XYZ file of C-alpha atoms in Angstrom:
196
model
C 0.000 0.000 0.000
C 3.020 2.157 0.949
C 4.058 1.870 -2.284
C 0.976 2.600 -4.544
C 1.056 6.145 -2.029
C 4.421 6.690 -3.210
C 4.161 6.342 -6.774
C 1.031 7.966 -6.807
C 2.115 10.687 -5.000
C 5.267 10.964 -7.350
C 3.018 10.911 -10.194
C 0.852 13.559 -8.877
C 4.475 15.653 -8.396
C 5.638 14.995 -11.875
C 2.554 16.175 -13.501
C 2.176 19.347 -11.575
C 6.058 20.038 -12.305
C 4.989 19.239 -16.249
C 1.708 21.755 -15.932
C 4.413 24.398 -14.478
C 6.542 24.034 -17.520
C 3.678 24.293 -20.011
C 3.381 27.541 -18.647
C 6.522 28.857 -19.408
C 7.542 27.450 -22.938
C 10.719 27.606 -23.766
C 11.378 27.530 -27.485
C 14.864 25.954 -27.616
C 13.292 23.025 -24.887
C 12.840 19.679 -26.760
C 9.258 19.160 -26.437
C 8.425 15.120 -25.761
C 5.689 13.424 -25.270
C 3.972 11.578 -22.861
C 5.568 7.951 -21.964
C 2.959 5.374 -22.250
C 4.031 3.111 -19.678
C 6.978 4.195 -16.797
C 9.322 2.372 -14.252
C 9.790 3.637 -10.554
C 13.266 2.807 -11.111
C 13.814 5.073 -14.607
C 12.671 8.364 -12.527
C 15.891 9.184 -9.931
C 14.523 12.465 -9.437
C 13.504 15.533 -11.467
C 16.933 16.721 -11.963
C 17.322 13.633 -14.293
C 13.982 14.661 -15.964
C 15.293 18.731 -16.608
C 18.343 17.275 -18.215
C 16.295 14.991 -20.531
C 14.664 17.993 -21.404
C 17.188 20.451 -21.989
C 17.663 21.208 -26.031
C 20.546 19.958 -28.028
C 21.298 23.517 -28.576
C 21.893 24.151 -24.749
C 23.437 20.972 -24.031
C 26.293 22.541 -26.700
C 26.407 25.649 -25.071
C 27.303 24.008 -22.035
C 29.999 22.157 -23.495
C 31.271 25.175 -25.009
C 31.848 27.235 -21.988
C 33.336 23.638 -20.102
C 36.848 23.787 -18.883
C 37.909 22.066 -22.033
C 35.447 23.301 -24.242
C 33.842 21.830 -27.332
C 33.472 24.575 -30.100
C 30.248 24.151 -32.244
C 30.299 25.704 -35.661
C 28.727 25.233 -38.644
C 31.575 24.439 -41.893
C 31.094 23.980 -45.518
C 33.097 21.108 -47.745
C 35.662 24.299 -48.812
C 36.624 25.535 -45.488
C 40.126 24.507 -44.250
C 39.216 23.507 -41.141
C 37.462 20.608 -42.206
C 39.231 17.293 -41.688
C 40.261 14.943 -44.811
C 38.967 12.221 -42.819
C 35.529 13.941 -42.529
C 35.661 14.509 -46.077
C 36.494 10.892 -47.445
C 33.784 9.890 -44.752
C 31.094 12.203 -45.978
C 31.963 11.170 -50.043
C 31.684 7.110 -48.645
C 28.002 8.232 -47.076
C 26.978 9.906 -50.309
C 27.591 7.071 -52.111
C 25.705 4.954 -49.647
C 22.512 7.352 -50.398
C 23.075 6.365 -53.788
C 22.470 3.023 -52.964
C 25.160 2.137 -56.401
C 27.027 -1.121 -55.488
C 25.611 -1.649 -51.850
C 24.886 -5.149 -51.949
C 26.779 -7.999 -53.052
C 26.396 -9.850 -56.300
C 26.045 -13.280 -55.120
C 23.015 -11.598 -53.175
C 21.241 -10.576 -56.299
C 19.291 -13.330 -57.984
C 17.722 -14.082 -54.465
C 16.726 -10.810 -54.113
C 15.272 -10.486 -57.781
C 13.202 -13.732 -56.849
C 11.708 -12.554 -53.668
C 10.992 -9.120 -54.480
C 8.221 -10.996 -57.321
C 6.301 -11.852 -53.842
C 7.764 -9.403 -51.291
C 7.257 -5.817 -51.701
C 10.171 -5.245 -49.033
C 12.721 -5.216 -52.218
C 10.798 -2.684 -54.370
C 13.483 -0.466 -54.667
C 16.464 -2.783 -55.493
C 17.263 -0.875 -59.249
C 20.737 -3.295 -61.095
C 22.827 -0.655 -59.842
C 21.931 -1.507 -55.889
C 24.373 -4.539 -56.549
C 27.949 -4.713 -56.996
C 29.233 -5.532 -59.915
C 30.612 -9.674 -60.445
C 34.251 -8.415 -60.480
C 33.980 -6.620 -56.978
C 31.995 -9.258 -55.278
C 32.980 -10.389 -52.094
C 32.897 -13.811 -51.408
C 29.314 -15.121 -50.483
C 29.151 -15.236 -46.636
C 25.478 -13.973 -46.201
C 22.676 -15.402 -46.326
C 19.573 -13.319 -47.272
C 17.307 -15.591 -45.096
C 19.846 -14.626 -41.763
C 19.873 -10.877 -43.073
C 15.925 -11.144 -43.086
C 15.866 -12.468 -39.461
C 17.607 -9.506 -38.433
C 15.902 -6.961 -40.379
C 11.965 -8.062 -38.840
C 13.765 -8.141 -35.060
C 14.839 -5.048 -35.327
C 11.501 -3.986 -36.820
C 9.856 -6.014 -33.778
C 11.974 -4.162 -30.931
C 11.739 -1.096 -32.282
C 7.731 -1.531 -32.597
C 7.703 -3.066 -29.261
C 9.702 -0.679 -27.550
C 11.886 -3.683 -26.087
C 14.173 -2.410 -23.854
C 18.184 -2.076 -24.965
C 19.170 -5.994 -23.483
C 16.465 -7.172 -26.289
C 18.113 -5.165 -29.225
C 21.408 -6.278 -28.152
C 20.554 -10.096 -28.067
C 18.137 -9.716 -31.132
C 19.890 -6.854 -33.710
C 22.944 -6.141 -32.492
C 25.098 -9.234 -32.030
C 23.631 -11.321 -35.242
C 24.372 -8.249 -36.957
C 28.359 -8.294 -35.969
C 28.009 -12.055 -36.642
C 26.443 -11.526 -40.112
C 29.390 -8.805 -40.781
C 32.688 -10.122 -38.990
C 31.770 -13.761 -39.347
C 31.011 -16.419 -36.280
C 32.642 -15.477 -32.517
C 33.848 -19.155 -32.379
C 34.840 -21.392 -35.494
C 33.120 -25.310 -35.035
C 36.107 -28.211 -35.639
C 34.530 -30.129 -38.586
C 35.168 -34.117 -38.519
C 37.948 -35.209 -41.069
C 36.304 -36.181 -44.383
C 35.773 -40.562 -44.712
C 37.822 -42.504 -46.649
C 35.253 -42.061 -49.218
C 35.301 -38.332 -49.409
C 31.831 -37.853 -47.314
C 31.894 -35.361 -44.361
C 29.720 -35.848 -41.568
C-alpha cells in the first residue's frame, strides 16, 4: 500500500512540475511526449527529468563554456578547417545514399526472386548490386539478413528495452558482418570423401 502512495504521489508531483513548464515554454526546450508506460526505477529524481529535457542547442552551449570546451560551428566542404577524414567519410556516405554497389552480387538473384512476392525489395534498381568483379565472397545469407531486419523492426515496434536489441539486432548483426565469434572443428572427411 506504501508503495501505490508513493508512486502515486510521485506521479501527482511529476505532472504538476509538467503543468508548471507548459506555462513557461521555452522555445529551444525539446518538447516530448507523454511515456505510455513508466518504471519507478527510470525516474531518480527531477533533476534527471530537466536534463532529458534540456535542447541539443543548450546541451552545446554548455559544453562550449566547459573547462575544455567543445566549439560548435557550422563548416562547408571548402573551409580549411574541415578534416580529410571527414571529407572521405562524408563522399563514402553519399555514395551509400546512392544506394550504387551496396549489396553484393552473389546476393542478387535471391533478391530479384523474392521481391516478385515481397514488396520489401521494391526499390532494389541493377545498380543496388555490386558488380561480379567486386563481389565479395558469399558469406550472407539473405534468409539470416531477413531475421535480423523483422527483429529489429519487432523491438523497435515493441519498444523492447536495450538488453532485447542487443541479443536480437545487435550481435547477429556483428556475426552476419565479422563472421562467427567461435569457429566449429569439422570431422575429417571418410575414406570415401563424405563429411559428416
Amino acid at each position: 500500500m506504501a508503495w501505490r502512495h508513493w508512486a502515486s504521489r510521485l506521479r501527482e508531483e511529476e505532472e504538476a512540475e509538467e503543468a508548471e513548464e507548459e506555462e513557461d515554454i521555452d522555445i529551444d526546450q525539446t518538447l516530448r511526449g507523454r511515456a505510455e508506460a513508466w518504471s519507478i526505477s527510470d525516474r531518480t529524481g527531477s533533476s534527471l527529468s530537466r536534463v532529458s529535457r534540456t535542447s541539443p542547442t543548450k546541451r552545446l552551449a554548455i559544453l562550449e563554456g566547459a573547462d575544455n570546451p567543445i566549439i560548435v560551428a557550422q563548416i562547408n566542404r571548402s573551409d580549411p578547417r574541415m578534416p580529410a577524414e571527414l571529407k572521405v567519410m562524408l563522399n563514402t556516405l553519399d555514395t551509400f545514399q546512392l544506394r550504387a554497389g551496396i549489396v553484393p552480387f552473389y546476393l542478387r538473384s535471391s533478391i530479384e526472386r523474392r521481391a516478385k512476392w515481397d514488396n520489401n525489395f521494391y526499390n532494389f534498381q541493377p545498380t543496388t548490386f555490386q558488380n561480379e568483379a567486386t563481389a565479395l565472397d558469399p558469406k550472407l545469407s539473405l534468409d539470416r539478413v531477413l531475421e535480423v531486419f523483422f527483429a529489429a523492426n519487432e523491438c523497435f515496434n515493441g519498444g523492447h528495452p536495450e538488453a532485447t536489441w542487443n541479443t536480437l539486432v545487435h550481435w547477429p548483426t556483428f556475426q552476419l558482418a565479422l563472421g562467427a565469434m567461435v569457429e566449429v572443428p569439422k570431422a575429417p572427411p571418410e575414406e570415401d570423401g563424405t563429411q559428416e
